[in-house]
Short mmCIF file of C-alpha atoms in Angstrom, two decimals:
data_model
loop_
_atom_site.label_atom_id
_atom_site.label_comp_id
_atom_site.label_asym_id
_atom_site.label_seq_id
_atom_site.Cartn_x
_atom_site.Cartn_y
_atom_site.Cartn_z
CA MET A 1 -117.89 -61.21 -238.00
CA CYS A 2 -115.64 -64.16 -237.11
CA VAL A 3 -112.16 -63.93 -235.65
CA GLU A 4 -109.31 -66.31 -236.37
CA SER A 5 -106.79 -67.24 -233.70
CA ASP A 6 -104.12 -64.92 -235.08
CA GLY A 7 -106.30 -61.82 -234.73
CA CYS A 8 -107.56 -61.39 -238.28
CA GLU A 9 -111.11 -60.82 -239.41
CA ILE A 10 -112.86 -63.38 -241.63
CA GLU A 11 -115.35 -61.89 -244.06
CA GLY A 12 -118.85 -63.23 -244.60
CA CYS A 13 -119.89 -63.73 -240.96
CA SER A 14 -122.67 -61.83 -239.23
CA SER A 15 -122.37 -60.22 -235.85
CA SER A 16 -124.66 -62.83 -234.36
CA ASP A 17 -122.42 -65.73 -235.34
CA GLU A 18 -120.60 -67.67 -232.66
CA VAL A 19 -116.90 -66.91 -232.76
CA ARG A 20 -114.67 -69.92 -233.26
CA THR A 21 -110.97 -70.00 -232.44
CA LEU A 22 -108.46 -72.79 -232.56
CA SER A 23 -108.71 -73.13 -228.81
CA GLY A 24 -112.50 -73.13 -228.47
CA SER A 25 -115.58 -70.86 -228.68
CA MET A 26 -116.11 -67.21 -227.78
CA SER A 27 -119.33 -65.40 -227.02
CA PRO A 28 -121.64 -64.34 -229.88
CA GLY A 29 -122.11 -60.76 -230.96
CA LEU A 30 -118.46 -59.77 -230.73
CA LYS A 31 -118.09 -56.17 -231.88
CA SER A 32 -115.54 -55.04 -234.38
CA ASN A 33 -112.15 -54.19 -232.98
CA PRO A 34 -110.01 -51.53 -234.68
CA ASP A 35 -106.92 -53.64 -233.92
CA LEU A 36 -108.23 -56.43 -236.14
CA HIS A 37 -107.15 -56.55 -239.77
CA PRO A 38 -108.68 -58.35 -242.78
CA CYS A 39 -107.43 -61.90 -243.31
CA ARG A 40 -104.89 -62.49 -246.01
CA PRO A 41 -105.87 -65.09 -248.65
CA GLY A 42 -103.64 -67.75 -247.12
CA GLN A 43 -105.23 -67.27 -243.71
CA LYS A 44 -108.75 -67.57 -245.16
CA PHE A 45 -107.72 -70.81 -246.85
CA ARG A 46 -106.36 -72.16 -243.58
CA ALA A 47 -109.58 -71.21 -241.79
CA ALA A 48 -111.63 -72.97 -244.45
CA LEU A 49 -109.50 -76.09 -244.07
CA LEU A 50 -110.09 -76.09 -240.32
CA LYS A 51 -113.85 -76.12 -240.90
CA CYS A 52 -113.49 -79.14 -243.22
CA ARG A 53 -111.45 -81.19 -240.75
CA SER A 54 -114.37 -83.06 -239.24
CA PRO A 55 -113.98 -86.66 -238.07
CA ALA A 56 -116.53 -87.85 -240.65
CA ALA A 57 -114.67 -86.10 -243.48
CA ALA A 58 -111.38 -87.59 -242.30
CA ALA A 59 -112.88 -91.09 -242.19
CA GLY A 60 -114.27 -90.58 -245.70
CA ILE A 61 -110.90 -89.49 -247.10
CA LEU A 62 -109.09 -92.35 -245.39
CA SER A 63 -111.66 -94.80 -246.79
CA PHE A 64 -111.15 -93.32 -250.26
CA GLY A 65 -107.41 -93.85 -249.85
CA ASN A 66 -108.04 -97.45 -248.84
CA VAL A 67 -110.14 -97.98 -251.98
CA LEU A 68 -107.17 -96.78 -254.03
CA ASN A 69 -104.85 -98.98 -251.97
CA TYR A 70 -106.64 -102.16 -252.99
CA MET A 71 -107.64 -100.93 -256.44
CA ASP A 72 -103.99 -100.44 -257.31
CA ARG A 73 -103.15 -103.85 -255.85
CA TYR A 74 -105.71 -105.76 -257.92
CA THR A 75 -105.48 -103.84 -261.16
CA VAL A 76 -102.61 -106.18 -262.00
CA ALA A 77 -104.86 -109.18 -261.25
CA GLY A 78 -107.40 -107.80 -263.72
CA VAL A 79 -104.91 -108.06 -266.56
CA VAL A 80 -102.93 -111.06 -265.32
CA LEU A 81 -103.59 -113.10 -268.48
CA ASP A 82 -102.16 -110.28 -270.61
CA ILE A 83 -99.12 -109.94 -268.36
CA GLN A 84 -98.52 -113.69 -268.49
CA ARG A 85 -98.75 -113.69 -272.27
CA ASN A 86 -96.67 -110.52 -272.66
CA TYR A 87 -93.77 -111.75 -270.51
CA ASP A 88 -94.27 -115.43 -271.49
CA VAL A 89 -94.05 -116.82 -267.93
CA SER A 90 -95.52 -119.87 -266.16
CA ASP A 91 -98.25 -119.99 -263.49
CA SER A 92 -95.72 -120.06 -260.65
CA ARG A 93 -93.81 -117.02 -261.97
CA ILE A 94 -96.97 -114.99 -262.46
CA GLY A 95 -97.94 -115.88 -258.89
CA LEU A 96 -94.58 -114.46 -257.85
CA LEU A 97 -95.89 -110.95 -258.60
CA GLN A 98 -98.28 -111.07 -255.64
CA THR A 99 -95.80 -112.92 -253.44
CA VAL A 100 -93.07 -110.28 -253.89
CA PHE A 101 -95.62 -107.52 -253.33
CA ILE A 102 -96.86 -109.05 -250.09
CA CYS A 103 -93.37 -109.92 -248.81
CA SER A 104 -92.21 -106.31 -249.11
CA PHE A 105 -95.54 -105.19 -247.65
CA MET A 106 -95.21 -107.32 -244.54
CA VAL A 107 -91.53 -106.55 -243.96
CA ALA A 108 -92.26 -102.82 -244.05
CA ALA A 109 -95.39 -103.07 -241.86
CA PRO A 110 -93.59 -103.31 -238.45
CA ILE A 111 -91.40 -100.34 -239.38
CA PHE A 112 -94.41 -98.19 -240.22
CA GLY A 113 -96.18 -99.45 -237.10
CA TYR A 114 -93.26 -98.19 -234.98
CA LEU A 115 -93.26 -94.84 -236.80
CA GLY A 116 -97.06 -94.56 -236.58
CA ASP A 117 -97.02 -94.82 -232.79
CA ARG A 118 -94.41 -92.06 -232.46
CA PHE A 119 -94.57 -89.57 -235.36
CA ASN A 120 -97.09 -87.60 -237.42
CA ARG A 121 -99.30 -90.22 -239.00
CA LYS A 122 -100.92 -88.20 -241.77
CA VAL A 123 -97.54 -87.15 -243.19
CA ILE A 124 -96.47 -90.80 -243.36
CA LEU A 125 -99.74 -91.74 -245.08
CA SER A 126 -99.49 -88.93 -247.63
CA CYS A 127 -95.89 -89.78 -248.54
CA GLY A 128 -96.73 -93.50 -248.79
CA ILE A 129 -99.60 -92.94 -251.27
CA PHE A 130 -97.49 -90.59 -253.39
CA PHE A 131 -94.62 -93.11 -253.50
CA TRP A 132 -96.68 -96.12 -254.57
CA SER A 133 -98.59 -94.06 -257.16
CA ILE A 134 -95.40 -92.91 -258.87
CA VAL A 135 -93.90 -96.43 -258.87
CA THR A 136 -97.11 -97.90 -260.34
CA LEU A 137 -97.06 -95.31 -263.12
CA LEU A 138 -93.41 -95.98 -263.97
CA SER A 139 -93.95 -99.77 -263.98
CA SER A 140 -96.32 -99.41 -266.94
CA PHE A 141 -93.35 -98.52 -269.16
CA ILE A 142 -91.27 -101.66 -268.44
CA SER A 143 -90.61 -103.65 -271.62
CA LYS A 144 -91.19 -107.40 -272.02
CA GLU A 145 -87.48 -108.26 -271.66
CA TYR A 146 -87.41 -107.11 -268.04
CA PHE A 147 -89.92 -109.21 -266.14
CA TRP A 148 -87.64 -109.12 -263.09
CA LEU A 149 -87.90 -105.32 -263.05
CA PHE A 150 -91.70 -105.51 -263.18
CA VAL A 151 -91.61 -107.90 -260.22
CA LEU A 152 -89.32 -105.48 -258.36
CA SER A 153 -91.72 -102.60 -259.00
CA ARG A 154 -94.51 -104.57 -257.33
CA GLY A 155 -92.27 -104.99 -254.31
CA LEU A 156 -91.74 -101.22 -254.11
CA VAL A 157 -95.48 -100.63 -254.41
CA GLY A 158 -95.94 -103.02 -251.47
CA ILE A 159 -93.70 -100.84 -249.29
CA GLY A 160 -95.78 -97.75 -250.04
CA GLU A 161 -99.09 -99.50 -249.45
CA SER A 162 -97.80 -100.97 -246.18
CA SER A 163 -97.60 -97.50 -244.66
CA TYR A 164 -101.28 -96.92 -245.37
CA SER A 165 -102.65 -100.24 -244.13
CA SER A 166 -100.63 -100.08 -240.91
CA ILE A 167 -101.47 -96.55 -239.80
CA SER A 168 -104.79 -95.34 -241.22
CA PRO A 169 -107.07 -97.58 -239.05
CA THR A 170 -105.47 -96.15 -235.90
CA ILE A 171 -106.47 -92.60 -236.87
CA ILE A 172 -110.09 -93.72 -237.21
CA GLY A 173 -109.74 -95.54 -233.89
CA ASP A 174 -108.70 -92.24 -232.27
CA LEU A 175 -111.53 -90.24 -233.87
CA PHE A 176 -114.47 -92.47 -232.87
CA THR A 177 -115.50 -94.88 -230.15
CA SER A 178 -117.96 -97.69 -229.38
CA ASN A 179 -120.57 -98.50 -232.08
CA THR A 180 -119.65 -95.39 -234.07
CA ARG A 181 -116.10 -96.67 -234.36
CA THR A 182 -117.40 -100.05 -235.51
CA MET A 183 -119.48 -98.35 -238.19
CA MET A 184 -116.61 -96.15 -239.39
CA LEU A 185 -114.19 -99.07 -239.46
CA SER A 186 -116.81 -101.01 -241.41
CA VAL A 187 -116.90 -98.23 -244.00
CA PHE A 188 -113.08 -98.16 -244.05
CA TYR A 189 -112.76 -101.91 -244.53
CA LEU A 190 -115.55 -101.91 -247.07
CA ALA A 191 -112.86 -100.32 -249.24
CA ILE A 192 -111.01 -103.66 -249.36
CA PRO A 193 -113.53 -105.60 -251.46
CA LEU A 194 -114.75 -102.42 -253.18
CA GLY A 195 -111.23 -101.40 -254.17
CA SER A 196 -110.33 -104.96 -255.14
CA GLY A 197 -113.37 -105.25 -257.37
CA LEU A 198 -112.77 -101.84 -258.91
CA GLY A 199 -109.18 -102.90 -259.57
CA TYR A 200 -110.39 -105.78 -261.76
CA ILE A 201 -112.91 -103.52 -263.49
CA LEU A 202 -110.43 -100.68 -263.98
CA GLY A 203 -107.74 -102.97 -265.32
CA SER A 204 -110.06 -104.68 -267.77
CA SER A 205 -111.83 -101.47 -268.89
CA ALA A 206 -108.64 -99.47 -269.39
CA LYS A 207 -107.12 -102.35 -271.36
CA GLU A 208 -110.16 -102.65 -273.62
CA ALA A 209 -110.44 -98.90 -274.15
CA ALA A 210 -106.77 -98.33 -274.99
CA GLY A 211 -106.11 -101.67 -276.67
CA ASP A 212 -103.04 -102.08 -274.45
CA TRP A 213 -102.89 -103.58 -270.94
CA HIS A 214 -100.18 -101.12 -269.87
CA TRP A 215 -102.82 -98.37 -269.61
CA ALA A 216 -104.43 -100.30 -266.75
CA LEU A 217 -101.52 -99.09 -264.59
CA ARG A 218 -101.76 -95.43 -265.62
CA VAL A 219 -105.15 -94.44 -264.17
CA SER A 220 -104.97 -95.13 -260.42
CA PRO A 221 -101.74 -93.09 -259.89
CA VAL A 222 -103.62 -89.88 -260.72
CA LEU A 223 -106.25 -90.68 -258.10
CA GLY A 224 -103.52 -91.68 -255.64
CA ILE A 225 -101.75 -88.33 -255.88
CA THR A 226 -105.10 -86.59 -255.34
CA ALA A 227 -105.73 -88.66 -252.19
CA SER A 228 -102.23 -87.84 -250.95
CA VAL A 229 -102.97 -84.10 -251.11
CA LEU A 230 -106.39 -84.49 -249.45
CA ILE A 231 -104.91 -86.43 -246.53
CA LEU A 232 -102.20 -83.85 -246.02
CA LEU A 233 -104.69 -80.96 -246.00
CA LEU A 234 -107.89 -82.31 -244.45
CA VAL A 235 -107.09 -85.28 -242.19
CA PRO A 236 -106.11 -84.45 -238.60
CA ASP A 237 -103.61 -86.43 -236.54
CA PRO A 238 -105.53 -86.80 -233.26
CA LYS A 239 -103.81 -87.53 -229.99
CA ARG A 240 -103.54 -91.23 -229.43
CA GLY A 241 -106.44 -92.40 -227.27
CA SER A 242 -108.38 -89.14 -227.64
CA ALA A 243 -111.63 -90.89 -228.57
CA ASP A 244 -111.35 -92.99 -225.42
CA GLN A 245 -110.92 -89.82 -223.32
CA LEU A 246 -107.27 -90.66 -222.88
CA GLY A 247 -105.73 -88.09 -225.20
CA GLY A 248 -103.10 -86.04 -223.41
CA ARG A 249 -103.56 -87.99 -220.18
CA ILE A 250 -101.48 -91.10 -220.85
CA ARG A 251 -98.48 -90.38 -218.72
CA SER A 252 -96.13 -93.10 -219.86
CA ARG A 253 -95.16 -94.66 -223.17
CA THR A 254 -93.76 -98.15 -223.14
CA SER A 255 -90.78 -99.23 -225.21
CA TRP A 256 -91.14 -101.11 -228.48
CA LEU A 257 -89.80 -104.31 -226.89
CA CYS A 258 -92.33 -104.00 -224.07
CA ASP A 259 -95.11 -103.50 -226.61
CA MET A 260 -94.12 -106.65 -228.47
CA LYS A 261 -94.00 -108.72 -225.28
CA ALA A 262 -97.45 -107.49 -224.30
CA LEU A 263 -98.90 -108.29 -227.72
CA ALA A 264 -97.37 -111.78 -227.67
CA LYS A 265 -99.13 -112.44 -224.33
CA ASN A 266 -102.44 -111.09 -225.63
CA ARG A 267 -104.18 -114.33 -226.63
CA SER A 268 -107.12 -112.65 -228.35
CA TYR A 269 -104.72 -110.63 -230.46
CA VAL A 270 -102.61 -113.68 -231.35
CA PHE A 271 -105.52 -115.93 -232.33
CA SER A 272 -107.35 -113.20 -234.28
CA SER A 273 -104.10 -112.49 -236.14
CA LEU A 274 -103.79 -116.17 -237.09
CA ALA A 275 -107.42 -116.13 -238.24
CA SER A 276 -106.66 -113.05 -240.36
CA ALA A 277 -103.81 -115.00 -241.94
CA ALA A 278 -106.28 -117.67 -243.04
CA VAL A 279 -108.49 -115.00 -244.64
CA SER A 280 -105.46 -113.47 -246.37
CA PHE A 281 -104.38 -116.86 -247.69
CA ALA A 282 -107.74 -117.42 -249.37
CA THR A 283 -108.30 -113.88 -250.65
CA GLY A 284 -104.74 -113.63 -251.97
CA ALA A 285 -105.02 -116.87 -253.92
CA PHE A 286 -108.52 -116.09 -255.16
CA GLY A 287 -107.64 -112.56 -256.20
CA ILE A 288 -104.94 -113.77 -258.56
CA TRP A 289 -106.31 -117.09 -259.80
CA ILE A 290 -110.13 -117.16 -259.84
CA PRO A 291 -110.57 -115.04 -263.03
CA GLY A 292 -108.03 -117.25 -264.82
CA TYR A 293 -109.67 -120.39 -263.43
CA LEU A 294 -113.09 -119.33 -264.72
CA PHE A 295 -111.58 -118.45 -268.10
CA ARG A 296 -110.08 -121.96 -268.33
CA ALA A 297 -113.50 -123.37 -267.39
CA ARG A 298 -115.09 -121.51 -270.30
CA VAL A 299 -112.38 -122.83 -272.63
CA VAL A 300 -113.22 -126.38 -271.48
CA GLN A 301 -116.92 -125.68 -272.07
CA LYS A 302 -115.96 -124.33 -275.53
CA THR A 303 -117.60 -120.95 -274.84
CA ALA A 304 -114.23 -119.16 -275.14
CA GLU A 305 -110.95 -119.60 -277.00
CA ALA A 306 -107.51 -119.89 -275.40
CA CYS A 307 -105.64 -116.60 -275.03
CA THR A 308 -103.48 -116.25 -278.13
CA LYS A 309 -104.43 -112.72 -279.22
CA GLU A 310 -102.78 -109.42 -278.35
CA ILE A 311 -105.58 -108.64 -275.88
CA CYS A 312 -107.00 -111.52 -273.81
CA SER A 313 -110.68 -111.80 -272.90
CA SER A 314 -111.53 -109.74 -269.80
CA THR A 315 -115.11 -110.93 -269.21
CA ASP A 316 -114.30 -113.03 -266.16
CA SER A 317 -112.18 -110.30 -264.57
CA MET A 318 -115.02 -107.80 -265.04
CA VAL A 319 -117.66 -110.12 -263.59
CA PHE A 320 -115.47 -111.24 -260.71
CA GLY A 321 -114.64 -107.60 -259.94
CA ALA A 322 -118.32 -106.64 -259.90
CA ILE A 323 -119.16 -109.60 -257.63
CA THR A 324 -116.33 -108.64 -255.28
CA CYS A 325 -117.65 -105.07 -255.01
CA VAL A 326 -121.20 -106.18 -254.23
CA THR A 327 -120.24 -108.97 -251.83
CA GLY A 328 -117.85 -106.64 -250.07
CA LEU A 329 -120.64 -104.14 -249.47
CA LEU A 330 -123.02 -106.84 -248.28
CA GLY A 331 -120.44 -108.62 -246.17
CA VAL A 332 -119.20 -105.56 -244.29
CA VAL A 333 -122.72 -104.17 -243.72
CA ILE A 334 -124.15 -107.54 -242.65
CA GLY A 335 -121.13 -108.10 -240.41
CA ALA A 336 -121.52 -104.75 -238.66
CA LEU A 337 -125.29 -105.13 -238.17
CA THR A 338 -125.03 -108.76 -237.05
CA THR A 339 -122.31 -107.93 -234.54
CA ARG A 340 -124.31 -105.01 -233.12
CA LEU A 341 -127.36 -107.25 -232.75
CA CYS A 342 -125.42 -110.13 -231.22
CA ARG A 343 -123.71 -107.84 -228.70
CA GLN A 344 -127.12 -107.58 -227.01
CA LYS A 345 -127.01 -111.34 -226.43
CA THR A 346 -123.34 -111.96 -225.68
CA GLU A 347 -120.24 -109.90 -225.10
CA ARG A 348 -118.25 -112.40 -227.18
CA ALA A 349 -120.26 -111.51 -230.30
CA ASP A 350 -117.34 -110.14 -232.35
CA PRO A 351 -115.18 -113.29 -232.58
CA LEU A 352 -118.20 -115.63 -232.70
CA VAL A 353 -119.72 -113.87 -235.72
CA CYS A 354 -116.34 -114.12 -237.46
CA ALA A 355 -116.05 -117.83 -236.70
CA VAL A 356 -119.51 -118.73 -237.99
CA SER A 357 -119.05 -116.70 -241.18
CA MET A 358 -115.69 -118.34 -241.90
CA LEU A 359 -117.04 -121.87 -241.50
CA GLY A 360 -120.03 -121.08 -243.72
CA SER A 361 -117.80 -119.51 -246.35
CA ALA A 362 -115.64 -122.65 -246.61
CA ILE A 363 -118.64 -124.72 -247.71
CA PHE A 364 -119.58 -122.50 -250.64
CA ILE A 365 -116.00 -121.91 -251.74
CA CYS A 366 -115.49 -125.66 -251.90
CA LEU A 367 -118.57 -125.94 -254.12
CA ILE A 368 -117.03 -123.56 -256.68
CA PHE A 369 -114.64 -126.25 -257.86
CA VAL A 370 -117.40 -128.83 -258.02
CA VAL A 371 -119.77 -126.90 -260.29
CA ALA A 372 -117.37 -124.79 -262.40
CA LYS A 373 -116.76 -127.51 -265.00
CA LYS A 374 -120.46 -127.72 -265.88
CA SER A 375 -121.84 -124.28 -265.03
CA ILE A 376 -120.09 -120.92 -264.91
CA ILE A 377 -123.26 -119.31 -263.50
CA GLY A 378 -123.33 -121.88 -260.70
CA ALA A 379 -119.70 -121.07 -259.92
CA TYR A 380 -120.52 -117.36 -259.78
CA VAL A 381 -123.39 -118.05 -257.34
CA CYS A 382 -121.06 -119.99 -255.04
CA ILE A 383 -118.43 -117.21 -255.30
CA PHE A 384 -121.07 -114.63 -254.39
CA ILE A 385 -122.23 -116.42 -251.24
CA GLY A 386 -118.74 -117.57 -250.21
CA GLU A 387 -117.19 -114.11 -250.58
CA THR A 388 -120.09 -112.43 -248.73
CA LEU A 389 -119.54 -114.69 -245.73
CA LEU A 390 -115.77 -114.31 -245.93
CA PHE A 391 -115.94 -110.50 -246.04
CA LEU A 392 -118.12 -110.37 -242.90
CA ASN A 393 -115.11 -110.46 -240.62
CA TRP A 394 -112.81 -107.72 -241.97
CA ALA A 395 -114.12 -104.75 -239.99
CA ILE A 396 -114.95 -106.92 -236.99
CA THR A 397 -111.37 -108.17 -236.75
CA ALA A 398 -110.11 -104.59 -236.64
CA ASP A 399 -112.64 -103.78 -233.91
CA ILE A 400 -111.47 -106.79 -231.87
CA LEU A 401 -107.97 -105.33 -231.98
CA MET A 402 -109.23 -101.91 -230.82
CA PHE A 403 -110.97 -103.56 -227.84
CA VAL A 404 -108.03 -105.65 -226.61
CA VAL A 405 -105.04 -103.35 -227.33
CA ILE A 406 -104.36 -100.03 -225.58
CA PRO A 407 -104.32 -96.87 -227.78
CA THR A 408 -100.57 -96.19 -227.64
CA ARG A 409 -99.87 -99.70 -228.91
CA ARG A 410 -102.45 -99.94 -231.69
CA ALA A 411 -100.35 -98.91 -234.70
CA THR A 412 -97.74 -101.48 -233.71
CA ALA A 413 -100.48 -104.07 -233.19
CA VAL A 414 -102.07 -103.35 -236.58
CA ALA A 415 -98.67 -103.50 -238.26
CA PHE A 416 -97.71 -106.86 -236.74
CA GLN A 417 -101.14 -108.31 -237.36
CA SER A 418 -100.67 -107.27 -240.98
CA PHE A 419 -97.17 -108.79 -240.96
CA THR A 420 -98.43 -112.09 -239.53
CA SER A 421 -101.48 -112.36 -241.77
CA HIS A 422 -99.42 -111.71 -244.89
CA LEU A 423 -96.48 -113.88 -243.85
CA LEU A 424 -98.71 -116.88 -243.23
CA GLY A 425 -101.34 -115.88 -245.80
CA ASP A 426 -101.15 -114.18 -249.16
CA ALA A 427 -97.37 -113.77 -249.19
CA GLY A 428 -97.08 -117.35 -250.33
CA SER A 429 -100.55 -118.49 -251.39
CA PRO A 430 -100.57 -117.16 -255.01
CA TYR A 431 -97.10 -118.60 -255.68
CA LEU A 432 -97.94 -121.87 -253.87
CA ILE A 433 -101.15 -122.35 -255.87
CA GLY A 434 -99.26 -121.64 -259.10
CA LEU A 435 -96.49 -124.04 -258.09
CA ILE A 436 -98.94 -126.86 -257.34
CA SER A 437 -100.75 -126.18 -260.62
CA ASP A 438 -97.49 -126.31 -262.60
CA ALA A 439 -96.42 -129.52 -260.85
CA LEU A 440 -99.74 -131.22 -261.67
CA GLN A 441 -99.58 -130.09 -265.31
CA GLN A 442 -96.10 -131.58 -265.75
CA LYS A 443 -97.27 -135.04 -264.68
CA TYR A 444 -99.74 -135.45 -267.51
CA THR A 445 -100.10 -134.40 -271.12
CA THR A 446 -100.98 -130.72 -271.18
CA SER A 447 -104.48 -130.02 -272.46
CA ALA A 448 -107.14 -127.36 -271.88
CA LEU A 449 -109.02 -129.73 -269.58
CA TRP A 450 -105.98 -130.63 -267.51
CA ARG A 451 -104.87 -126.99 -267.22
CA PHE A 452 -108.31 -126.25 -265.80
CA LEU A 453 -108.38 -129.23 -263.44
CA SER A 454 -104.83 -128.75 -262.15
CA LEU A 455 -105.54 -125.16 -261.13
CA GLY A 456 -108.82 -126.24 -259.51
CA TYR A 457 -107.08 -128.96 -257.49
CA ALA A 458 -104.51 -126.44 -256.31
CA LEU A 459 -107.21 -123.94 -255.27
CA MET A 460 -108.99 -126.63 -253.22
CA LEU A 461 -106.42 -125.95 -250.53
CA CYS A 462 -108.20 -122.65 -249.72
CA PRO A 463 -111.40 -124.02 -248.08
CA PHE A 464 -109.37 -126.08 -245.63
CA ILE A 465 -107.34 -123.02 -244.63
CA ILE A 466 -110.58 -121.05 -244.14
CA VAL A 467 -111.91 -123.74 -241.76
CA LEU A 468 -108.68 -123.45 -239.78
CA GLY A 469 -109.26 -119.69 -239.57
CA GLY A 470 -112.73 -120.30 -238.16
CA MET A 471 -111.17 -122.41 -235.43
CA PHE A 472 -108.81 -119.57 -234.54
CA PHE A 473 -111.75 -117.18 -234.20
CA LEU A 474 -113.42 -119.64 -231.81
CA ALA A 475 -110.22 -119.64 -229.76
CA THR A 476 -110.32 -115.83 -229.78
CA ALA A 477 -113.81 -115.94 -228.28
CA LEU A 478 -112.50 -117.89 -225.28
CA TYR A 479 -110.11 -115.12 -224.21
CA PHE A 480 -111.79 -112.01 -225.64
CA LEU A 481 -113.45 -110.74 -222.44
CA ASP A 482 -110.37 -111.24 -220.28
CA ASP A 483 -108.10 -109.41 -222.69
CA LYS A 484 -110.63 -106.61 -223.13
CA ASP A 485 -110.80 -106.09 -219.36
CA LYS A 486 -107.01 -106.10 -219.12
CA ALA A 487 -106.74 -103.42 -221.81
CA GLU A 488 -109.28 -101.19 -220.01
CA ALA A 489 -107.45 -101.67 -216.72
CA GLN A 490 -104.12 -100.73 -218.32
CA CYS A 491 -105.66 -97.58 -219.80
CA ASN A 492 -107.06 -96.55 -216.43
CA GLN A 493 -103.73 -97.22 -214.75
CA ALA A 494 -101.82 -95.24 -217.39
CA THR A 495 -104.00 -92.18 -216.87
CA GLN A 496 -103.61 -92.08 -213.08
CA PRO A 497 -101.56 -89.10 -211.82
CA PRO A 498 -98.25 -90.09 -210.27
CA SER A 499 -98.51 -90.50 -206.51
CA SER A 500 -96.88 -87.79 -204.47
CA VAL A 501 -93.74 -88.80 -202.67
CA LYS A 502 -93.01 -87.32 -199.25
CA VAL A 503 -89.37 -86.77 -198.35
#
């Protein structure tokens, strides 16, 4: 027999079972008490939920939500040729879809960071997923005369997704510590390339199956609403700092202005945020334009026809999505294992691994635009290696933040790192690439070859930005140990009992 905390008996337990309550454990072999009454169905359900609220289950659900986060974001990229043809817009205007999405995302991030450090995080996450899922579903019914309304819907989706990206990593940070936290954050950030790749695949597959690209936006909302319910029921909201043995013992909470001043003085945080912006710049531009660039390459090679039909070819979106899934898995796993191995050699392993991977990635990404005109397979090989190296740093960057920022400030730190990386990164990169491409096309007679070359020249900006990001990670390595020690000292100071004052 097992006893719940409200004095009801749970069926199906033997007398030798250990008794679990909400406050801890009781001795085994508890005998039946006549004052106890059978549990009502609702109480049994609540007891079952409590058993399912393990840290591993919570991390799995949050990772699933992150997959949906990025899947929804890149479903549009999977059908971007169809959207461009349907609304009859230029490269720069189609790039505006991602720019508006990211702008609303980054503006909302600091707000959700503030809320995440002070209010129930899982409720905010659940409401955010539900909101963006409903908006995505409704956007699939916007007619071709209202492109501005479709752009606006992407901005609203960005607000919903901002709540998730800003808050969910901090829950994982409060459930795990040390290498376990690195592993769980790696799984969580694996969802970025996995969800992005699945977004391309979902968009292309749904379009082909239904014969209409609008159906690409009607699948992920169902999964999003499911994730919203799971988070509300099964994900706990642990005390901030609980995994670091600080939960309930931090005696003071600093103001928002104080938090921002501290983060601005944290050099590791500042440089790693600038490096994240470089990654966002490249991934944002690639996510929107690489499938279209490869399609134009195949048109130049005369292995495909220009998109004039009702449904455009989705081969490149499918292949690019599959590559993104695989390279994301490899990159995050290799990054976590490499960092763990290098930590045995140097305590600066985290930022150094990120720097080396960024510099290596720039080389192969630059080669994409050299070989694409002659060989699509060669371009795919370069994309595979370049993306693998680029994705190495996602989970590691989050772990750097956990090391150098105190627990009560982490949601704010994640939110402003997101704000900075998007402001300087993918908020403008898709639109900027499209703008450069349009400007180059206007200077010469438009042809299939020049449309391909102009977009390639515009995308060549990305490798140089990636090199700059590698430099920022090297700068992070210079200050990483000092900032880590300062964060640990602040945590220890915050948990000290107030000194007694004699009158």
